[in-house]
Amino acid sequence: AQSVTQLGSHVSVSEGALVLLRCNYSSSVPPYLFWYVQYPNQGLQLLLKYTTGATLVKGINGFEAEFKKSETSFHLTKPSAHMSDAAEYFCAVSFSGGYQKVTFGTGTKLQVIP
Amino acid sequence: KAGVTQTPRYLIKTRGQQVTLSCSPISGHRSVSWYQQTPGQGLQFLFEYFSETQRNKGNFPGRFSGRQFSNSRSEMNVSTLELGDSALYLCASSFTGRQTDTQYFGPGTRLTVL
């Protein structure tokens, strides 16, 4: 079965500092990997996704993530945090083939300190 | 282009009642997925519909059911409500429902069971 582990339910960074949100997955077949962001009282918005090809994926709002098969990781980074980045972030995994049945991580709440 | 809409946004019910939630996907999207989000269990996949057919189902009891209409609008129903059904119910749509498709989420329906 596929699973996702997000290390750290809460992460605090200073404005302008590097953002690093960790995600490790478990999958016996090549995964598709996603990062979503959720602002209070809103649904989820896709930040970026890895399906095939280039392992460094660039997304919206300056975020990027790198798929590392050897480490089974898909960490999310942003060079410089903005106050508007404060939100909850979810890593998710699904399998190639078949249809939507995405498994989400437990989420990481990002706090940006001015 | 209008986003995914969910109605109602907030709902309060009592134990034993039933409830129906509605989701209108983005125009042209034929796949609709439903998720339950709770603080304790996080985001969990309920089911996915495509062309009025349920293609995938998560691990939820039979009290949770859904359907999709010919215009791709979807409803989910929960019968005999329990306190533990209190959650944010999210709907997501995509063109085909394939794993590589981007899912677009609605703002959710917050259900409170008293």
mmCIF file of C-alpha atoms in Angstrom:
data_model
loop_
_atom_site.group_PDB
_atom_site.id
_atom_site.type_symbol
_atom_site.label_atom_id
_atom_site.label_comp_id
_atom_site.label_asym_id
_atom_site.label_seq_id
_atom_site.Cartn_x
_atom_site.Cartn_y
_atom_site.Cartn_z
ATOM 1 C CA ALA A 1 0.000 0.000 0.000
ATOM 2 C CA GLN A 2 1.125 3.525 -0.666
ATOM 3 C CA SER A 3 1.717 5.980 2.163
ATOM 4 C CA VAL A 4 3.112 9.422 2.785
ATOM 5 C CA THR A 5 4.917 10.751 5.835
ATOM 6 C CA GLN A 6 5.334 14.443 6.464
ATOM 7 C CA LEU A 7 7.919 15.222 9.094
ATOM 8 C CA GLY A 8 6.847 18.038 11.369
ATOM 9 C CA SER A 9 3.212 18.986 11.817
ATOM 10 C CA HIS A 10 4.275 22.590 12.463
ATOM 11 C CA VAL A 11 7.203 24.478 10.948
ATOM 12 C CA SER A 12 8.145 28.071 11.724
ATOM 13 C CA VAL A 13 10.446 30.175 9.591
ATOM 14 C CA SER A 14 11.362 33.836 9.547
ATOM 15 C CA GLU A 15 10.264 35.974 6.650
ATOM 16 C CA GLY A 16 12.956 35.770 3.980
ATOM 17 C CA ALA A 17 14.348 32.475 5.256
ATOM 18 C CA LEU A 18 14.453 29.167 3.421
ATOM 19 C CA VAL A 19 11.320 27.055 3.568
ATOM 20 C CA LEU A 20 11.871 23.280 3.720
ATOM 21 C CA LEU A 21 8.914 20.944 4.194
ATOM 22 C CA ARG A 22 9.752 17.259 4.292
ATOM 23 C CA CYS A 23 7.865 14.438 2.646
ATOM 24 C CA ASN A 24 8.762 10.757 2.371
ATOM 25 C CA TYR A 25 6.667 8.217 0.557
ATOM 26 C CA SER A 26 6.315 4.484 0.500
ATOM 27 C CA SER A 27 5.457 2.829 -2.766
ATOM 28 C CA SER A 28 6.326 -0.440 -4.446
ATOM 29 C CA VAL A 29 5.788 1.022 -7.897
ATOM 30 C CA PRO A 30 6.799 4.358 -9.432
ATOM 31 C CA PRO A 31 4.750 7.022 -7.713
ATOM 32 C CA TYR A 32 3.139 10.215 -8.787
ATOM 33 C CA LEU A 33 3.815 12.874 -6.167
ATOM 34 C CA PHE A 34 2.025 16.105 -5.381
ATOM 35 C CA TRP A 35 2.216 19.077 -3.065
ATOM 36 C CA TYR A 36 -0.950 20.993 -2.211
ATOM 37 C CA VAL A 37 -1.505 24.115 -0.131
ATOM 38 C CA GLN A 38 -4.595 24.880 1.913
ATOM 39 C CA TYR A 39 -5.403 28.314 3.252
ATOM 40 C CA PRO A 40 -7.892 28.669 6.133
ATOM 41 C CA ASN A 41 -11.484 27.914 5.162
ATOM 42 C CA GLN A 42 -10.484 27.029 1.633
ATOM 43 C CA GLY A 43 -9.987 23.920 -0.437
ATOM 44 C CA LEU A 44 -6.652 22.580 -1.602
ATOM 45 C CA GLN A 45 -4.632 24.124 -4.401
ATOM 46 C CA LEU A 46 -2.008 22.220 -6.357
ATOM 47 C CA LEU A 47 1.481 23.693 -5.956
ATOM 48 C CA LEU A 48 3.353 21.193 -8.106
ATOM 49 C CA LYS A 49 3.429 17.576 -9.183
ATOM 50 C CA TYR A 50 5.907 14.958 -10.311
ATOM 51 C CA THR A 51 4.761 12.334 -12.767
ATOM 52 C CA THR A 52 7.706 11.438 -14.995
ATOM 53 C CA GLY A 53 10.752 13.138 -16.453
ATOM 54 C CA ALA A 54 12.755 15.837 -14.722
ATOM 55 C CA THR A 55 13.105 15.134 -11.030
ATOM 56 C CA LEU A 56 13.284 18.807 -10.059
ATOM 57 C CA VAL A 57 9.797 20.206 -10.353
ATOM 58 C CA LYS A 58 8.971 23.879 -10.234
ATOM 59 C CA GLY A 59 5.578 25.018 -9.082
ATOM 60 C CA ILE A 60 3.602 28.120 -8.380
ATOM 61 C CA ASN A 61 4.520 30.875 -5.931
ATOM 62 C CA GLY A 62 8.243 30.112 -6.160
ATOM 63 C CA PHE A 63 8.034 26.603 -4.714
ATOM 64 C CA GLU A 64 9.922 23.614 -6.045
ATOM 65 C CA ALA A 65 10.435 20.002 -5.067
ATOM 66 C CA GLU A 66 12.899 17.301 -6.018
ATOM 67 C CA PHE A 67 11.992 13.653 -6.458
ATOM 68 C CA LYS A 68 14.745 11.486 -4.989
ATOM 69 C CA LYS A 69 14.009 7.850 -5.636
ATOM 70 C CA SER A 70 16.952 6.565 -3.601
ATOM 71 C CA GLU A 71 15.722 8.478 -0.561
ATOM 72 C CA THR A 72 12.001 8.017 -1.329
ATOM 73 C CA SER A 73 11.627 11.726 -0.706
ATOM 74 C CA PHE A 74 9.859 14.669 -2.279
ATOM 75 C CA HIS A 75 10.738 17.651 -0.119
ATOM 76 C CA LEU A 76 9.231 21.077 -0.837
ATOM 77 C CA THR A 77 11.438 24.156 -0.789
ATOM 78 C CA LYS A 78 11.240 27.883 -1.347
ATOM 79 C CA PRO A 79 14.313 30.097 -1.109
ATOM 80 C CA SER A 80 12.665 33.009 0.665
ATOM 81 C CA ALA A 81 9.498 32.816 2.752
ATOM 82 C CA HIS A 82 6.778 35.442 2.447
ATOM 83 C CA MET A 83 4.073 36.157 4.980
ATOM 84 C CA SER A 84 1.535 35.004 2.409
ATOM 85 C CA ASP A 85 3.082 31.497 2.483
ATOM 86 C CA ALA A 86 1.576 30.832 5.910
ATOM 87 C CA ALA A 87 -0.789 27.932 5.289
ATOM 88 C CA GLU A 88 -1.037 24.163 5.609
ATOM 89 C CA TYR A 89 0.849 22.063 3.095
ATOM 90 C CA PHE A 90 0.015 18.512 2.087
ATOM 91 C CA CYS A 91 2.172 16.008 0.300
ATOM 92 C CA ALA A 92 0.298 13.327 -1.626
ATOM 93 C CA VAL A 93 1.027 10.197 -3.629
ATOM 94 C CA SER A 94 -0.770 8.106 -6.174
ATOM 95 C CA PHE A 95 0.185 5.291 -8.491
ATOM 96 C CA SER A 96 0.650 5.318 -12.214
ATOM 97 C CA GLY A 97 -2.233 3.672 -13.983
ATOM 98 C CA GLY A 98 -5.756 3.635 -12.746
ATOM 99 C CA TYR A 99 -7.713 6.616 -11.645
ATOM 100 C CA GLN A 100 -7.771 9.216 -8.921
ATOM 101 C CA LYS A 101 -7.170 7.647 -5.545
ATOM 102 C CA VAL A 102 -4.731 9.953 -3.899
ATOM 103 C CA THR A 103 -3.211 9.309 -0.476
ATOM 104 C CA PHE A 104 -2.428 12.458 1.476
ATOM 105 C CA GLY A 105 0.056 13.094 4.231
ATOM 106 C CA THR A 106 -1.068 14.521 7.538
ATOM 107 C CA GLY A 107 -0.066 18.053 6.610
ATOM 108 C CA THR A 108 2.456 20.612 7.813
ATOM 109 C CA LYS A 109 1.350 24.007 9.057
ATOM 110 C CA LEU A 110 3.819 26.662 8.040
ATOM 111 C CA GLN A 111 4.121 29.749 10.215
ATOM 112 C CA VAL A 112 6.059 32.721 8.855
ATOM 113 C CA ILE A 113 7.437 35.049 11.488
ATOM 114 C CA PRO A 114 7.901 38.690 10.501
ATOM 115 C CA LYS B 1 -13.786 29.787 -15.899
ATOM 116 C CA ALA B 2 -15.758 29.105 -12.742
ATOM 117 C CA GLY B 3 -14.112 26.877 -10.156
ATOM 118 C CA VAL B 4 -15.500 23.900 -8.309
ATOM 119 C CA THR B 5 -18.503 24.878 -6.240
ATOM 120 C CA GLN B 6 -19.876 23.048 -3.247
ATOM 121 C CA THR B 7 -23.169 23.591 -1.514
ATOM 122 C CA PRO B 8 -23.970 24.168 1.194
ATOM 123 C CA ARG B 9 -20.811 25.578 2.745
ATOM 124 C CA TYR B 10 -21.904 24.867 6.296
ATOM 125 C CA LEU B 11 -24.318 22.330 7.683
ATOM 126 C CA ILE B 12 -25.414 21.357 11.178
ATOM 127 C CA LYS B 13 -27.220 18.071 11.712
ATOM 128 C CA THR B 14 -28.026 15.817 14.635
ATOM 129 C CA ARG B 15 -27.106 12.184 15.115
ATOM 130 C CA GLY B 16 -29.223 9.773 13.158
ATOM 131 C CA GLN B 17 -30.161 12.238 10.449
ATOM 132 C CA GLN B 18 -29.001 12.017 6.875
ATOM 133 C CA VAL B 19 -27.353 14.663 4.737
ATOM 134 C CA THR B 20 -26.731 15.332 1.061
ATOM 135 C CA LEU B 21 -23.851 17.439 -0.180
ATOM 136 C CA SER B 22 -23.540 18.796 -3.685
ATOM 137 C CA CYS B 23 -20.576 19.450 -5.941
ATOM 138 C CA SER B 24 -20.484 21.174 -9.325
ATOM 139 C CA PRO B 25 -17.227 20.517 -11.169
ATOM 140 C CA ILE B 26 -15.389 22.853 -13.488
ATOM 141 C CA SER B 27 -17.017 22.952 -16.893
ATOM 142 C CA GLY B 28 -15.651 20.130 -19.056
ATOM 143 C CA HIS B 29 -14.397 18.066 -16.147
ATOM 144 C CA ARG B 30 -15.936 14.618 -16.020
ATOM 145 C CA SER B 31 -14.229 13.177 -12.961
ATOM 146 C CA VAL B 32 -15.338 14.099 -9.458
ATOM 147 C CA SER B 33 -13.662 12.861 -6.284
ATOM 148 C CA TRP B 34 -14.751 13.292 -2.699
ATOM 149 C CA TYR B 35 -12.553 13.541 0.378
ATOM 150 C CA GLN B 36 -13.206 13.770 4.102
ATOM 151 C CA GLN B 37 -10.895 15.997 6.140
ATOM 152 C CA THR B 38 -10.760 15.755 9.933
ATOM 153 C CA PRO B 39 -8.117 16.873 12.443
ATOM 154 C CA GLY B 40 -7.583 13.311 13.603
ATOM 155 C CA GLN B 41 -7.588 11.353 10.340
ATOM 156 C CA GLY B 42 -6.478 14.052 7.923
ATOM 157 C CA LEU B 43 -7.591 13.850 4.306
ATOM 158 C CA GLN B 44 -9.164 10.563 3.328
ATOM 159 C CA PHE B 45 -10.420 9.510 -0.076
ATOM 160 C CA LEU B 46 -14.111 8.641 -0.200
ATOM 161 C CA PHE B 47 -14.884 7.848 -3.852
ATOM 162 C CA GLU B 48 -14.404 8.932 -7.439
ATOM 163 C CA TYR B 49 -16.985 9.170 -10.214
ATOM 164 C CA PHE B 50 -16.609 9.431 -13.946
ATOM 165 C CA SER B 51 -19.472 9.491 -16.444
ATOM 166 C CA GLU B 52 -21.967 8.582 -13.731
ATOM 167 C CA THR B 53 -19.962 5.496 -12.683
ATOM 168 C CA GLN B 54 -18.114 5.006 -9.433
ATOM 169 C CA ARG B 55 -14.600 3.882 -10.356
ATOM 170 C CA ASN B 56 -12.830 4.018 -7.016
ATOM 171 C CA LYS B 57 -13.927 3.783 -3.434
ATOM 172 C CA GLY B 58 -12.091 4.434 -0.201
ATOM 173 C CA ASN B 59 -12.429 2.586 3.061
ATOM 174 C CA PHE B 60 -15.652 4.058 4.411
ATOM 175 C CA PRO B 61 -18.816 2.330 5.631
ATOM 176 C CA GLY B 62 -21.833 1.925 3.398
ATOM 177 C CA ARG B 63 -23.515 4.895 5.096
ATOM 178 C CA PHE B 64 -21.420 7.009 2.743
ATOM 179 C CA SER B 65 -22.654 6.953 -0.811
ATOM 180 C CA GLY B 66 -22.546 9.137 -3.854
ATOM 181 C CA ARG B 67 -23.720 9.575 -7.358
ATOM 182 C CA GLN B 68 -22.955 11.580 -10.443
ATOM 183 C CA PHE B 69 -25.373 13.044 -12.915
ATOM 184 C CA SER B 70 -25.114 13.299 -16.679
ATOM 185 C CA ASN B 71 -23.917 16.920 -16.385
ATOM 186 C CA SER B 72 -21.053 15.682 -14.132
ATOM 187 C CA ARG B 73 -22.485 17.276 -11.018
ATOM 188 C CA SER B 74 -22.112 14.985 -8.048
ATOM 189 C CA GLU B 75 -23.774 14.458 -4.723
ATOM 190 C CA MET B 76 -22.682 12.533 -1.712
ATOM 191 C CA ASN B 77 -25.011 11.260 0.957
ATOM 192 C CA VAL B 78 -24.335 10.231 4.512
ATOM 193 C CA SER B 79 -27.089 8.343 6.272
ATOM 194 C CA THR B 80 -27.549 7.750 9.998
ATOM 195 C CA LEU B 81 -25.090 10.450 10.945
ATOM 196 C CA GLU B 82 -22.623 9.846 13.764
ATOM 197 C CA LEU B 83 -20.659 12.393 15.773
ATOM 198 C CA GLY B 84 -17.491 11.203 14.053
ATOM 199 C CA ASP B 85 -18.860 12.267 10.680
ATOM 200 C CA SER B 86 -18.226 15.889 11.604
ATOM 201 C CA ALA B 87 -15.674 16.992 9.059
ATOM 202 C CA LEU B 88 -14.854 19.167 6.101
ATOM 203 C CA TYR B 89 -15.980 17.364 2.949
ATOM 204 C CA LEU B 90 -14.000 18.343 -0.113
ATOM 205 C CA CYS B 91 -14.884 17.736 -3.703
ATOM 206 C CA ALA B 92 -12.313 17.803 -6.503
ATOM 207 C CA SER B 93 -12.745 17.646 -10.252
ATOM 208 C CA SER B 94 -10.454 16.833 -13.154
ATOM 209 C CA PHE B 95 -10.832 16.189 -16.865
ATOM 210 C CA THR B 96 -10.466 12.422 -16.940
ATOM 211 C CA GLY B 97 -9.578 11.360 -13.422
ATOM 212 C CA ARG B 98 -6.272 9.879 -14.525
ATOM 213 C CA GLN B 99 -3.509 10.052 -11.946
ATOM 214 C CA THR B 100 -1.620 12.655 -13.970
ATOM 215 C CA ASP B 101 -4.621 14.969 -14.177
ATOM 216 C CA THR B 102 -4.593 17.990 -11.927
ATOM 217 C CA GLN B 103 -7.390 17.942 -9.405
ATOM 218 C CA TYR B 104 -9.136 21.214 -8.645
ATOM 219 C CA PHE B 105 -10.692 21.408 -5.213
ATOM 220 C CA GLY B 106 -13.791 23.204 -4.061
ATOM 221 C CA PRO B 107 -13.918 25.154 -0.790
ATOM 222 C CA GLY B 108 -15.607 22.294 1.013
ATOM 223 C CA THR B 109 -18.740 21.737 3.046
ATOM 224 C CA ARG B 110 -18.230 21.833 6.786
ATOM 225 C CA LEU B 111 -20.563 19.347 8.425
ATOM 226 C CA THR B 112 -21.151 19.460 12.152
ATOM 227 C CA VAL B 113 -23.033 16.589 13.762
ATOM 228 C CA LEU B 114 -24.494 17.289 17.211
#
